[in-house]
Coordinates of C-alpha atoms in Angstrom, one line a residue:
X1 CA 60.9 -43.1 -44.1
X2 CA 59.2 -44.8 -41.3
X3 CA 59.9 -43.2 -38.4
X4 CA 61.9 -45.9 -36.2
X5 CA 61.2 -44.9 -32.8
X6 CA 57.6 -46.5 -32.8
X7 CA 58.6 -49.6 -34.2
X8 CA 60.7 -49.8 -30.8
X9 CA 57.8 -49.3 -28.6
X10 CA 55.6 -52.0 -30.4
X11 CA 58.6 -54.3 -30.4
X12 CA 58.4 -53.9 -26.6
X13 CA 55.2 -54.1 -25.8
X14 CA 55.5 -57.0 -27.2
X15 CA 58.1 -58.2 -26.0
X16 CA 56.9 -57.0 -22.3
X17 CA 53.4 -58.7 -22.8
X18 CA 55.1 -61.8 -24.0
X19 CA 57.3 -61.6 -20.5
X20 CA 54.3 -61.4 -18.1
X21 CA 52.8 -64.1 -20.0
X22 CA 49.8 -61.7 -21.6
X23 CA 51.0 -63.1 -25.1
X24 CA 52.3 -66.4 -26.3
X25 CA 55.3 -66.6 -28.0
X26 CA 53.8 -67.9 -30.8
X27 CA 51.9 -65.2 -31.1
X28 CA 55.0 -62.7 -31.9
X29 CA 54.4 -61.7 -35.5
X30 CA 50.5 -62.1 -35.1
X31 CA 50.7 -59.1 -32.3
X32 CA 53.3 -57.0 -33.9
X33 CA 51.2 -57.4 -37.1
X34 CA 47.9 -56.3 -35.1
X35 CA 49.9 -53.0 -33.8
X36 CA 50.9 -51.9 -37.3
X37 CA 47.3 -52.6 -38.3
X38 CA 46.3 -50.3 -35.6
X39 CA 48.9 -47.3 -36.2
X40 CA 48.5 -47.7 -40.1
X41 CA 52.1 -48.5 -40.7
X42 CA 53.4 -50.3 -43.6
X43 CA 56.7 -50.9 -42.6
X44 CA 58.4 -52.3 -39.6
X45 CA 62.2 -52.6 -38.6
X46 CA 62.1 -56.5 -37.7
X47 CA 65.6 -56.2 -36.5
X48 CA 64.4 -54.3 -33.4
X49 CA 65.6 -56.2 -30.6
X50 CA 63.6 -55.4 -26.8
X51 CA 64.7 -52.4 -25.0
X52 CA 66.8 -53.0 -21.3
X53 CA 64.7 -53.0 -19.2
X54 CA 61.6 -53.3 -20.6
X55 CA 58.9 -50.5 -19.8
X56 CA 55.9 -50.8 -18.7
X57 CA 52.7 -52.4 -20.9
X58 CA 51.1 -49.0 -19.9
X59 CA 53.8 -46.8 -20.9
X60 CA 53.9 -48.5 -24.3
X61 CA 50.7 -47.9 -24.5
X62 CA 50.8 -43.9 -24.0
X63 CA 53.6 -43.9 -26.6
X64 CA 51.2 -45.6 -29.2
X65 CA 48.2 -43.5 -28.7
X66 CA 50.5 -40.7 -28.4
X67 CA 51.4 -41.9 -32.0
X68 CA 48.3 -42.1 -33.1
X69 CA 47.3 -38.6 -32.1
X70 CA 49.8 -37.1 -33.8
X71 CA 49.7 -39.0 -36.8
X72 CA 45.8 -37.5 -36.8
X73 CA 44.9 -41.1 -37.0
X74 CA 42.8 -40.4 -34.1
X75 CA 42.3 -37.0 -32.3
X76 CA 42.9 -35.9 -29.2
X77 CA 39.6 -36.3 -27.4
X78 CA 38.5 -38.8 -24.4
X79 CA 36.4 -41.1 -26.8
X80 CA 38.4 -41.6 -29.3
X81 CA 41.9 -42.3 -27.3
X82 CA 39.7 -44.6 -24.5
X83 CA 39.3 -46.8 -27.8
X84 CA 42.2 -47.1 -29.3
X85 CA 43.8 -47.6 -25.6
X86 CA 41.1 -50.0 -25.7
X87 CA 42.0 -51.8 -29.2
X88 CA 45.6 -52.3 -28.0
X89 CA 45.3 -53.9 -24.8
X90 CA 43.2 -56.2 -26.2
X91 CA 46.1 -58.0 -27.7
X92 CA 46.7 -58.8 -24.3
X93 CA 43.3 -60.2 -23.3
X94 CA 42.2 -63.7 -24.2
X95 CA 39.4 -64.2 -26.1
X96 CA 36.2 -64.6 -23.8
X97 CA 36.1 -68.2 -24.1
X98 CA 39.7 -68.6 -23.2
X99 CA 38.9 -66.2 -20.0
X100 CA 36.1 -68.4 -18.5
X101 CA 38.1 -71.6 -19.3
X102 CA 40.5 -70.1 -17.2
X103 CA 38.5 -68.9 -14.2
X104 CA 36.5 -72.0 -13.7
X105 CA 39.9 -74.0 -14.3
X106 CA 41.5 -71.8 -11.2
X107 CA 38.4 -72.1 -9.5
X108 CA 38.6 -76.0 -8.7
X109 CA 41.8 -74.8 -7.1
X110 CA 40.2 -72.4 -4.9
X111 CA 37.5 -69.3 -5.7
X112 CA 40.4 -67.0 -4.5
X113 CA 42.7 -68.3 -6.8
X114 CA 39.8 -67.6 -10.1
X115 CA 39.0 -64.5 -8.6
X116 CA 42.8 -63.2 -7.8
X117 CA 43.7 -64.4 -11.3
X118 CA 40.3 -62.6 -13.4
X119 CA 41.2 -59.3 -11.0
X120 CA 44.6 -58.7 -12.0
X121 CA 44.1 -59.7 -16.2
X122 CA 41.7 -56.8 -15.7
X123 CA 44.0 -54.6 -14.1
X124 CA 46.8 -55.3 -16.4
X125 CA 44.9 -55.2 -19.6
X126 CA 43.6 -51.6 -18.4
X127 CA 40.1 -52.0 -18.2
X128 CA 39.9 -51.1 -14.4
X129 CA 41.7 -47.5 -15.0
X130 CA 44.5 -48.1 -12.1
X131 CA 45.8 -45.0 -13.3
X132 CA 43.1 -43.1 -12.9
X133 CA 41.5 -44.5 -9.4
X134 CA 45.2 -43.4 -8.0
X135 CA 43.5 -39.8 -8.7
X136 CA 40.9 -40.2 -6.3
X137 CA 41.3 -38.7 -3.1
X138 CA 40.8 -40.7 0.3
X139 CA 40.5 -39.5 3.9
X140 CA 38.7 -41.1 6.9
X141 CA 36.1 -39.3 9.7
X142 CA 35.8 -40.9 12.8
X143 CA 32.1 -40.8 13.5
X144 CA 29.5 -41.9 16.7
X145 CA 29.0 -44.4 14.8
X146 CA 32.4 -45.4 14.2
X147 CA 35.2 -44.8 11.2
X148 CA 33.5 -43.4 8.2
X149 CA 35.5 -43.6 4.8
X150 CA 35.2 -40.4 2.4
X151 CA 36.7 -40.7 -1.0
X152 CA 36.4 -37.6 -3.8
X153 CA 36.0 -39.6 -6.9
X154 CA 38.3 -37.9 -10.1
X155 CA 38.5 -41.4 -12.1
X156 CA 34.9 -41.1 -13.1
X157 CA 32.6 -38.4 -13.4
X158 CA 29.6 -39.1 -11.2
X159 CA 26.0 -38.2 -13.2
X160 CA 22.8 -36.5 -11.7
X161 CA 19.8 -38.1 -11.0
X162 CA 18.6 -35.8 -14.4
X163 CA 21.2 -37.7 -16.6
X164 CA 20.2 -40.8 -15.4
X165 CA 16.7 -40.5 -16.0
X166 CA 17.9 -39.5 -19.7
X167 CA 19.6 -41.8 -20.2
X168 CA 16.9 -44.3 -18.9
X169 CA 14.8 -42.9 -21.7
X170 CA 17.0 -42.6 -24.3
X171 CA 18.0 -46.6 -24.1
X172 CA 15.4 -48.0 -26.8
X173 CA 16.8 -48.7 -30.3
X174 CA 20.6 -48.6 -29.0
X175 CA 23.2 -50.8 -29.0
X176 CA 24.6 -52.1 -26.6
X177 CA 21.2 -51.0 -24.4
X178 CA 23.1 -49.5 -21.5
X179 CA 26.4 -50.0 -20.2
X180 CA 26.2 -53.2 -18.3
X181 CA 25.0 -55.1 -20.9
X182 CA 26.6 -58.3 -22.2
X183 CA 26.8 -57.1 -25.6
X184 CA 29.7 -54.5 -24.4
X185 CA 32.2 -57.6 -24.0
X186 CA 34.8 -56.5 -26.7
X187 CA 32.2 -53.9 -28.3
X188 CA 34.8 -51.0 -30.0
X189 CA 32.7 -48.2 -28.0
X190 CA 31.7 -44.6 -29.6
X191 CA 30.9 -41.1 -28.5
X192 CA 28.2 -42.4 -26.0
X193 CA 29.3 -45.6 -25.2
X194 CA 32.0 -46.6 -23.6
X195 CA 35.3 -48.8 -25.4
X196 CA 35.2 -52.2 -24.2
X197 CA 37.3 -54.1 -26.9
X198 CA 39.3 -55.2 -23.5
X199 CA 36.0 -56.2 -21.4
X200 CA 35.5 -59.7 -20.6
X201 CA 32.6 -61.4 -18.1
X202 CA 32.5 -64.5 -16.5
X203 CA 29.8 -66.8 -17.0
X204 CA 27.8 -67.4 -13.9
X205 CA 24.5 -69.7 -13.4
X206 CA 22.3 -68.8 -10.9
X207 CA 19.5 -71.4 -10.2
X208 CA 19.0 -71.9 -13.6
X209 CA 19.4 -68.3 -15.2
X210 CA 22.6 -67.2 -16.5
X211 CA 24.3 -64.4 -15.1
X212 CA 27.5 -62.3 -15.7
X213 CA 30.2 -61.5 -13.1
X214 CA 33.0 -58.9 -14.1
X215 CA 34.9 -56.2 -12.1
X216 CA 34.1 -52.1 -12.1
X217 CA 36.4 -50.4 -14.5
X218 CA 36.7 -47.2 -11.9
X219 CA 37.0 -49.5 -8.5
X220 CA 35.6 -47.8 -5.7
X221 CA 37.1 -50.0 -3.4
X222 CA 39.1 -53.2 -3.5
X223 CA 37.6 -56.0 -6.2
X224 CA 34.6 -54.0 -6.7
X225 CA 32.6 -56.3 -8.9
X226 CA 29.0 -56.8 -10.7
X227 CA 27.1 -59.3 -11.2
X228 CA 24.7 -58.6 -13.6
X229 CA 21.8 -60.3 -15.8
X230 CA 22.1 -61.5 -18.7
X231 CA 19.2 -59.9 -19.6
X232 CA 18.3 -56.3 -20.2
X233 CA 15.3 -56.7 -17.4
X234 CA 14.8 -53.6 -14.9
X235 CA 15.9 -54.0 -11.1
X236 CA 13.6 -56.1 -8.8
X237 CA 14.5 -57.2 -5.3
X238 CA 12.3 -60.1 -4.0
X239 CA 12.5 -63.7 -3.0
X240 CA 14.7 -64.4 -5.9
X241 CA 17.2 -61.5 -5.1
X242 CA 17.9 -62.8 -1.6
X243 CA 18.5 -66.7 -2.8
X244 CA 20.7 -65.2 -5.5
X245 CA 22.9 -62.6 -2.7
X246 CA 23.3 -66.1 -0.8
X247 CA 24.2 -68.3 -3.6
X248 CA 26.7 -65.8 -4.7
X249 CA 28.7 -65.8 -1.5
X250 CA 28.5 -69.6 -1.2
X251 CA 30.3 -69.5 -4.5
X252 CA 32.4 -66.6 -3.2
X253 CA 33.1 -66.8 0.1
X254 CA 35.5 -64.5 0.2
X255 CA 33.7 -61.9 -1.2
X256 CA 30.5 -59.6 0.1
X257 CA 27.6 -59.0 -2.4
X258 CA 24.6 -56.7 -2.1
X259 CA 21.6 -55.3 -4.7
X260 CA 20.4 -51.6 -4.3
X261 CA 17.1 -51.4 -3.2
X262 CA 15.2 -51.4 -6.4
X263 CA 13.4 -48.0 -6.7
X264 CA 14.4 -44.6 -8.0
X265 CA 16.3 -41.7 -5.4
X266 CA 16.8 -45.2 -2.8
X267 CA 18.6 -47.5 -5.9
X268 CA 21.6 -45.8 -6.8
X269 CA 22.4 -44.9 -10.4
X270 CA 21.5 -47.8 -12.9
X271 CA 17.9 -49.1 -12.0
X272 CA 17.2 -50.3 -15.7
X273 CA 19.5 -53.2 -15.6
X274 CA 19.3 -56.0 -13.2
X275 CA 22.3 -56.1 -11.1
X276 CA 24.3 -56.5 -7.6
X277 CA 27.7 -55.2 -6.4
X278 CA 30.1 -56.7 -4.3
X279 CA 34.0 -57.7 -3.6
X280 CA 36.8 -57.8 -0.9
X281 CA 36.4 -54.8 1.6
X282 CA 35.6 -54.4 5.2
X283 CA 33.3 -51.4 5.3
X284 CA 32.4 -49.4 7.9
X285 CA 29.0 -50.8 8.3
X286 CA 30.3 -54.0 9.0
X287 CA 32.0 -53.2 12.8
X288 CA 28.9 -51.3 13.4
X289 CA 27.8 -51.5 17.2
X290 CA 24.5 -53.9 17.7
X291 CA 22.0 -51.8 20.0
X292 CA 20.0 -55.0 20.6
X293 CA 19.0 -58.7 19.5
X294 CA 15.7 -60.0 18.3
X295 CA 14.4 -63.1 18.6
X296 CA 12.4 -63.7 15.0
X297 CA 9.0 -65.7 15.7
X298 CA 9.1 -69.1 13.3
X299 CA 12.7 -68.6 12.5
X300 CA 14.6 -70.1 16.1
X301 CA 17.9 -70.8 13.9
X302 CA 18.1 -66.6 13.0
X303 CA 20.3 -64.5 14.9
X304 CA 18.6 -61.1 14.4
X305 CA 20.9 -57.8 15.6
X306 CA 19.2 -53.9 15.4
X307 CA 22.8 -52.0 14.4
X308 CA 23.7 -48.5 15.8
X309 CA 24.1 -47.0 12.4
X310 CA 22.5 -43.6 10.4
X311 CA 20.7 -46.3 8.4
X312 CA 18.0 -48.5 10.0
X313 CA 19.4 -52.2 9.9
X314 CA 18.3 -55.4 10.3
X315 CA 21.5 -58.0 10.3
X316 CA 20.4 -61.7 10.2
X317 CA 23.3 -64.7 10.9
X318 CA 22.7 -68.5 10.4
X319 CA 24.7 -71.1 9.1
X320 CA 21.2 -72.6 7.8
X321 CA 21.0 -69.9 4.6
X322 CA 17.3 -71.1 3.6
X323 CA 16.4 -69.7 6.9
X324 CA 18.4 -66.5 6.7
X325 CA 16.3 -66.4 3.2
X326 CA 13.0 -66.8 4.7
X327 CA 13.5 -64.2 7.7
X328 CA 14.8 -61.9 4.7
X329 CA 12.0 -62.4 2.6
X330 CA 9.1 -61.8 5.6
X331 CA 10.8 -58.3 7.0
X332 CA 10.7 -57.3 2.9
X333 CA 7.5 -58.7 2.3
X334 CA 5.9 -56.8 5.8
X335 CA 8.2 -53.3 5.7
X336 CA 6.7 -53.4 1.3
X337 CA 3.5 -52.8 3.0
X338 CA 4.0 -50.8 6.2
X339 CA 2.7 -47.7 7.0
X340 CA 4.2 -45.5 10.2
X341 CA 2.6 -41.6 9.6
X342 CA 4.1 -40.2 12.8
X343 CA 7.7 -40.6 11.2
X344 CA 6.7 -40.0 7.2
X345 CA 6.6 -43.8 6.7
X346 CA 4.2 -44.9 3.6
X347 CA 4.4 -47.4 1.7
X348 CA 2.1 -45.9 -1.0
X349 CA 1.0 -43.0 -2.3
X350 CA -1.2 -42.1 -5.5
X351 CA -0.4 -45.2 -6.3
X352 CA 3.7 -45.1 -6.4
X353 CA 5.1 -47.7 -4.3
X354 CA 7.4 -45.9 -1.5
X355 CA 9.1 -48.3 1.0
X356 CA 12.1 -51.1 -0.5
X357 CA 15.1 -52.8 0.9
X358 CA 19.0 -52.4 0.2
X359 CA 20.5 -55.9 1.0
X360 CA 23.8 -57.5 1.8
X361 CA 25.1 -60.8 2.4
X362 CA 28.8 -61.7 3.4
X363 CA 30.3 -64.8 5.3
X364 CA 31.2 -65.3 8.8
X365 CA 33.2 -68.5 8.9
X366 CA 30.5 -71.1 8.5
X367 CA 27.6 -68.7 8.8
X368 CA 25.8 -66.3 6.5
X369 CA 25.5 -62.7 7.5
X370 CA 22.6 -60.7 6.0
X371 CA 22.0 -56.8 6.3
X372 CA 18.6 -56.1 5.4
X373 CA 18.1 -51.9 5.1
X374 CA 14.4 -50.2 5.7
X375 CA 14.2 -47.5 2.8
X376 CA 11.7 -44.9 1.7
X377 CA 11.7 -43.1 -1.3
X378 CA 8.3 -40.4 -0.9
X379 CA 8.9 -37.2 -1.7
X380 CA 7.0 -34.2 -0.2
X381 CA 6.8 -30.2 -1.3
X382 CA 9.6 -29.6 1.6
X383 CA 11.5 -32.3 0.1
X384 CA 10.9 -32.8 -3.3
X385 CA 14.5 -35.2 -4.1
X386 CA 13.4 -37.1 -1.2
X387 CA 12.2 -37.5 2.8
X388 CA 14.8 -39.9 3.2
X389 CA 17.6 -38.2 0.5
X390 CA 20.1 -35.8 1.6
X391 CA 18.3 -32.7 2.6
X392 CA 18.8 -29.6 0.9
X393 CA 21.8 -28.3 3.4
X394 CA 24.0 -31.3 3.1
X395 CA 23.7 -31.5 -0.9
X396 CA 26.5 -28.8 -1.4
X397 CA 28.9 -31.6 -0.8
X398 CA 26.4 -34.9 -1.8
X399 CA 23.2 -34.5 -3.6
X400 CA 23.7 -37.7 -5.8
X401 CA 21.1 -41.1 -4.8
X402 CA 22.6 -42.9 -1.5
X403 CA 22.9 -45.9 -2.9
X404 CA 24.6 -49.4 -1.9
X405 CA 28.0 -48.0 -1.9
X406 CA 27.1 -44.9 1.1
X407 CA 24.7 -47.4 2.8
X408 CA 27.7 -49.2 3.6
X409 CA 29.8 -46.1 5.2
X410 CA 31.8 -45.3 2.3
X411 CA 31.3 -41.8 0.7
X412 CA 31.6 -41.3 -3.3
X413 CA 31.7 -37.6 -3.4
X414 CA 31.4 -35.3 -6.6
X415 CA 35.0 -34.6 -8.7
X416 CA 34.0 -30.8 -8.3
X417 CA 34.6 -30.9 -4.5
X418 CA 38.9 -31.2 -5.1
X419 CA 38.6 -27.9 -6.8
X420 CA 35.6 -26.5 -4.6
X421 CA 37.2 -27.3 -1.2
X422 CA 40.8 -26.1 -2.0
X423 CA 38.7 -22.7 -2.6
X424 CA 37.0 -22.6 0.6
X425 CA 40.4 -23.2 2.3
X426 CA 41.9 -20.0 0.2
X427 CA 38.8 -18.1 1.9
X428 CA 39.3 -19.5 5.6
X429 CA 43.0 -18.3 5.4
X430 CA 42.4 -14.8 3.7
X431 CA 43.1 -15.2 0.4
X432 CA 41.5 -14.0 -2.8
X433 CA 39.4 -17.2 -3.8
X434 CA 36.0 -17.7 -5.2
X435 CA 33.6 -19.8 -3.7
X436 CA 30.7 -21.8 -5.1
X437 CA 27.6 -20.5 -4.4
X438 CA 26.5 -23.4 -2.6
X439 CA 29.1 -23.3 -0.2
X440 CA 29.0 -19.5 0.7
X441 CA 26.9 -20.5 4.0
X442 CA 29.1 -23.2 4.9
X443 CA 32.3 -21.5 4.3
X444 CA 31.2 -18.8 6.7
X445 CA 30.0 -21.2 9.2
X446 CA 33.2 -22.9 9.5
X447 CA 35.1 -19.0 9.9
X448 CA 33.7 -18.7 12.8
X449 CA 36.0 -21.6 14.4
X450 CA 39.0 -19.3 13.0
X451 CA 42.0 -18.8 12.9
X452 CA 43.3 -21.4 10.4
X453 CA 46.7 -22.3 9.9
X454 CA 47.5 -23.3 6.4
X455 CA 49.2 -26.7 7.2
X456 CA 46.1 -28.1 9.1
X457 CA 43.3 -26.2 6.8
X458 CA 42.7 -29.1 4.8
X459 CA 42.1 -31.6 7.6
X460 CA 40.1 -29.3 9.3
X461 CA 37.9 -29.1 6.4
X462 CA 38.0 -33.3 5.1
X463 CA 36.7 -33.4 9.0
X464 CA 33.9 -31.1 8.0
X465 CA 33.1 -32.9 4.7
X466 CA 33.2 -36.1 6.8
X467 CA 30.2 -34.3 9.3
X468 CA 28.6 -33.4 6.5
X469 CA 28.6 -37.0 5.0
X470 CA 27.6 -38.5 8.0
X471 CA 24.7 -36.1 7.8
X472 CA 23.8 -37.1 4.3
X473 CA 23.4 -41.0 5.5
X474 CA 21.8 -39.8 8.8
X475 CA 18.9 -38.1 6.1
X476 CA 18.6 -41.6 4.2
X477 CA 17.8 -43.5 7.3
X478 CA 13.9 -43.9 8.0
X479 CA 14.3 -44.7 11.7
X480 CA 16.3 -42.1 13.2
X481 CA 18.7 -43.1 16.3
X482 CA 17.1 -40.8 18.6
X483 CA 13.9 -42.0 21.0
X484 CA 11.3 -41.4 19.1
X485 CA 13.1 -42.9 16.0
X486 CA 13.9 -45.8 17.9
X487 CA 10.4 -46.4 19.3
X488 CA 8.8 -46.0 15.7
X489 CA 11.2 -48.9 14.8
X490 CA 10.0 -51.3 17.6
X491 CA 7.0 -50.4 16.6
X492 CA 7.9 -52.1 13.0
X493 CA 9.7 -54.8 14.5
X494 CA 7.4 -56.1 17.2
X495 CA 5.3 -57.8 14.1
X496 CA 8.7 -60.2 14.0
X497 CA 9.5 -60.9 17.5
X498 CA 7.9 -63.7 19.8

């Protein structure tokens, strides 16, 4: 006999996706039918009325995979319960067609209004894990520079620079190619690729080319979207990426959008896939101090701004965006080819290419605002993962690339360090604990400042981890804020100014 108990929690999910207006009510029997497709059952009580109140679409959803586990329809590991999570909620996503009907619809209304709308279908029908971004831990270090904002990321595992470049090498032959693809709208997923039957994309033209917009499944911060190609092409950043960064936030306004620069150990983790990041945060990057203006020779309409910040930044402002664009593309075009050997600046070496940009574009009112950031990616013997990459001392707490994300002030540290750190607090307050290798030195520098009580030990140490970060950043900057740093930046910048 069938047991009844799941034919309740189908009849509400249901009836709770019917009530937020997820499923039409003519599509009753179609969605019930899909369910008992899914959980292989061949008979259903139909006299099941809704329970009072309703529980929650996610709930439900537990309950059926749950089901499913136990009926060994599935077993119980990551993949296989991600898609059949998957394979349910999309009962409550339209089909892509139907999504980008909507969003341009809501759009003539206002971009906030298609964007609000696209955010929270994604949310509901669980492909951003809310769930699982509620994991990550959050704390704040107020820096020279100003507020920095640390998060230790448990929603996603982050991977090494080593898995990366596998996976780069791995791609040919596999489908979908890599996992911003187009072809992982509603594809079921599988051991290594991830279960998208719940993905959708928004269309988006871009001068001609067509482009994809959709949000980050494990949100870093709030709206955290990509815009990515529709083609598999590898990242560039030139001319084209700039007039694309500005279109984007003439269509968004609300919303800030950047590209990693767009070589390896400087471009953060996908580098195969032409892309850009963006969404609705203020980071800390943004109230950054100016140290001084520039006045850009051929561009009088630019306001040009040198930012007190670990990074070396360039922030251009005009209401005129072609001009923006053009002072953009001549800083990239002259730092691509500049050479500084007093401070480890060049741009080649046996014949690898060494010096790129990270950009970002945002509004100010009427204006556009565009961060243009000097990077370097040479490695030498002494620093073989990178002259500008965390150095060797920081990378106990972040070894991963410095990407867009940390350019902007906000740290994406390693799962391991909830674990790692609640160990090195056990050792600064006498316990029996076992510390990681890599933080023996560290741990023992911070005994020194001893005594600890136990209900501050833990801020005491997310103000270390925030020193530490603010390190890490200070590594990735070529032009560091100290005189000589300073001066080997005018040095670069005098080919711009009158």
């Amino acid at each position: 006999m069938q047991d009844s108990s799941i034919d309740q929690v189908i009849r509400d999910f249901v009836s709770k996706g019917i009530a937020a207006h997820r499923i039409h009510s003519l599509d009753e029997r179609y969605a019930i039918n899909h369910l008992l497709g899914l959980l292989e059952i061949d008979v259903y009580d139909v006299q099941k009325i809704p329970s009072i109140p309703l529980p929650n679409l996610l709930d439900s959803l537990d309950r059926m995979v749950g089901y499913a586990v136990e009926k060994h329809l599935i077993t119980d590991v990551p993949e296989e319960i991600e898609i059949m999570e998957a394979q349910i909620m999309e009962l409550i996503t339209p089909l892509p067609s139907e999504v980008n009907k909507r969003f341009w619809m809501h759009y003539e209304e206002a971009p906030m209004r298609a964007t609000d709308e696209f955010y929270r279908l994604s949310q509901d029908n669980d492909y951003i894990k809310t769930r699982k971004i509620a994991r990550n831990k959050h704390f704040s270090f107020d820096s020279k520079y100003g507020k920095l904002e640390i998060t230790i990321n448990l929603s996603k595992p982050e991977k090494t620079r080593q898995q990366m470049e596998a996976a780069r090498q791995s791609e040919s032959g596999n489908y979908p190619i890599c996992a911003l693809c187009m072809e992982n709208e509603g594809y079921r997923g599988r051991a290594d690729a991830a279960a998208r039957s719940n993905h959708r994309i928004v269309r988006l033209p871009l001068f001609g080319e067509n482009w994809g917009f959709q949000y980050s499944p494990y949100s870093y911060y709030n709206e955290h979207c990509i815009i990515l190609s529709e083609e598999h092409v590898p990242m560039h950043v030139n001319e084209g990426t700039i007039a694309n960064l500005l279109e984007i936030v003439t269509i968004f306004p609300h919303y800030f959008i950047g590209s990693n620069a767009g070589l390896p150990i400087v471009g953060g983790s996908i580098l195969s896939h032409e892309h850009y990041q963006g969404g609705r945060h203020s980071f800390p990057m943004e109230a950054a101090r100016v140290l001084r203006t520039l006045t850009l020779g051929g561009f009088p309409e630019v306001e040009a701004e040198i930012l007190y910040w670990p990074l070396s930044v360039i922030r251009l402002r005009s209401n005129n965006r072609n001009e923006v664009a053009a002072a953009a593309c001549a800083i990239m075009e002259e730092w691509q080819q500049y050479s500084d050997p007093q401070v480890e600046i060049l741009a080649e070496s046996s014949g690898g290419l060494h010096n790129a940009v990270t950009l970002i574009a945002r509004r100010v009112k009427e204006a556009y605002e565009l961060d243009v950031v000097l990077r370097n990616n040479r490695t030498t013997e002494s620093f073989p993962d990178g002259i500008f990459h965390p150095h060797p001392d920081v990378q106990h707490i972040k070894k991963e690339n410095i990407g867009l994300i940390e350019v902007l002030g906000l740290a994406i540290l390693p799962p391991r360090l909830e674990t790692e750190l609640s160990e090195v607090a056990d050792y600064l307050l006498g316990k029996t604990a076992v510390v990681a290798s890599y933080h023996r030195e560290w741990a023992e520098e911070l005994k020194q400042q001893g005594p600890f009580e136990a209900e501050s030990i833990m801020e005491m140490i997310h103000e270390a981890v925030g020193e530490k970060f603010l390190r890490v950043i200070e590594d990735a900057g070529v032009y560091k804020q100290t005189p000589e740093g300073q001066a080997a930046f005018d040095r670069f910048l005098s080919t711009f100014e009158k």
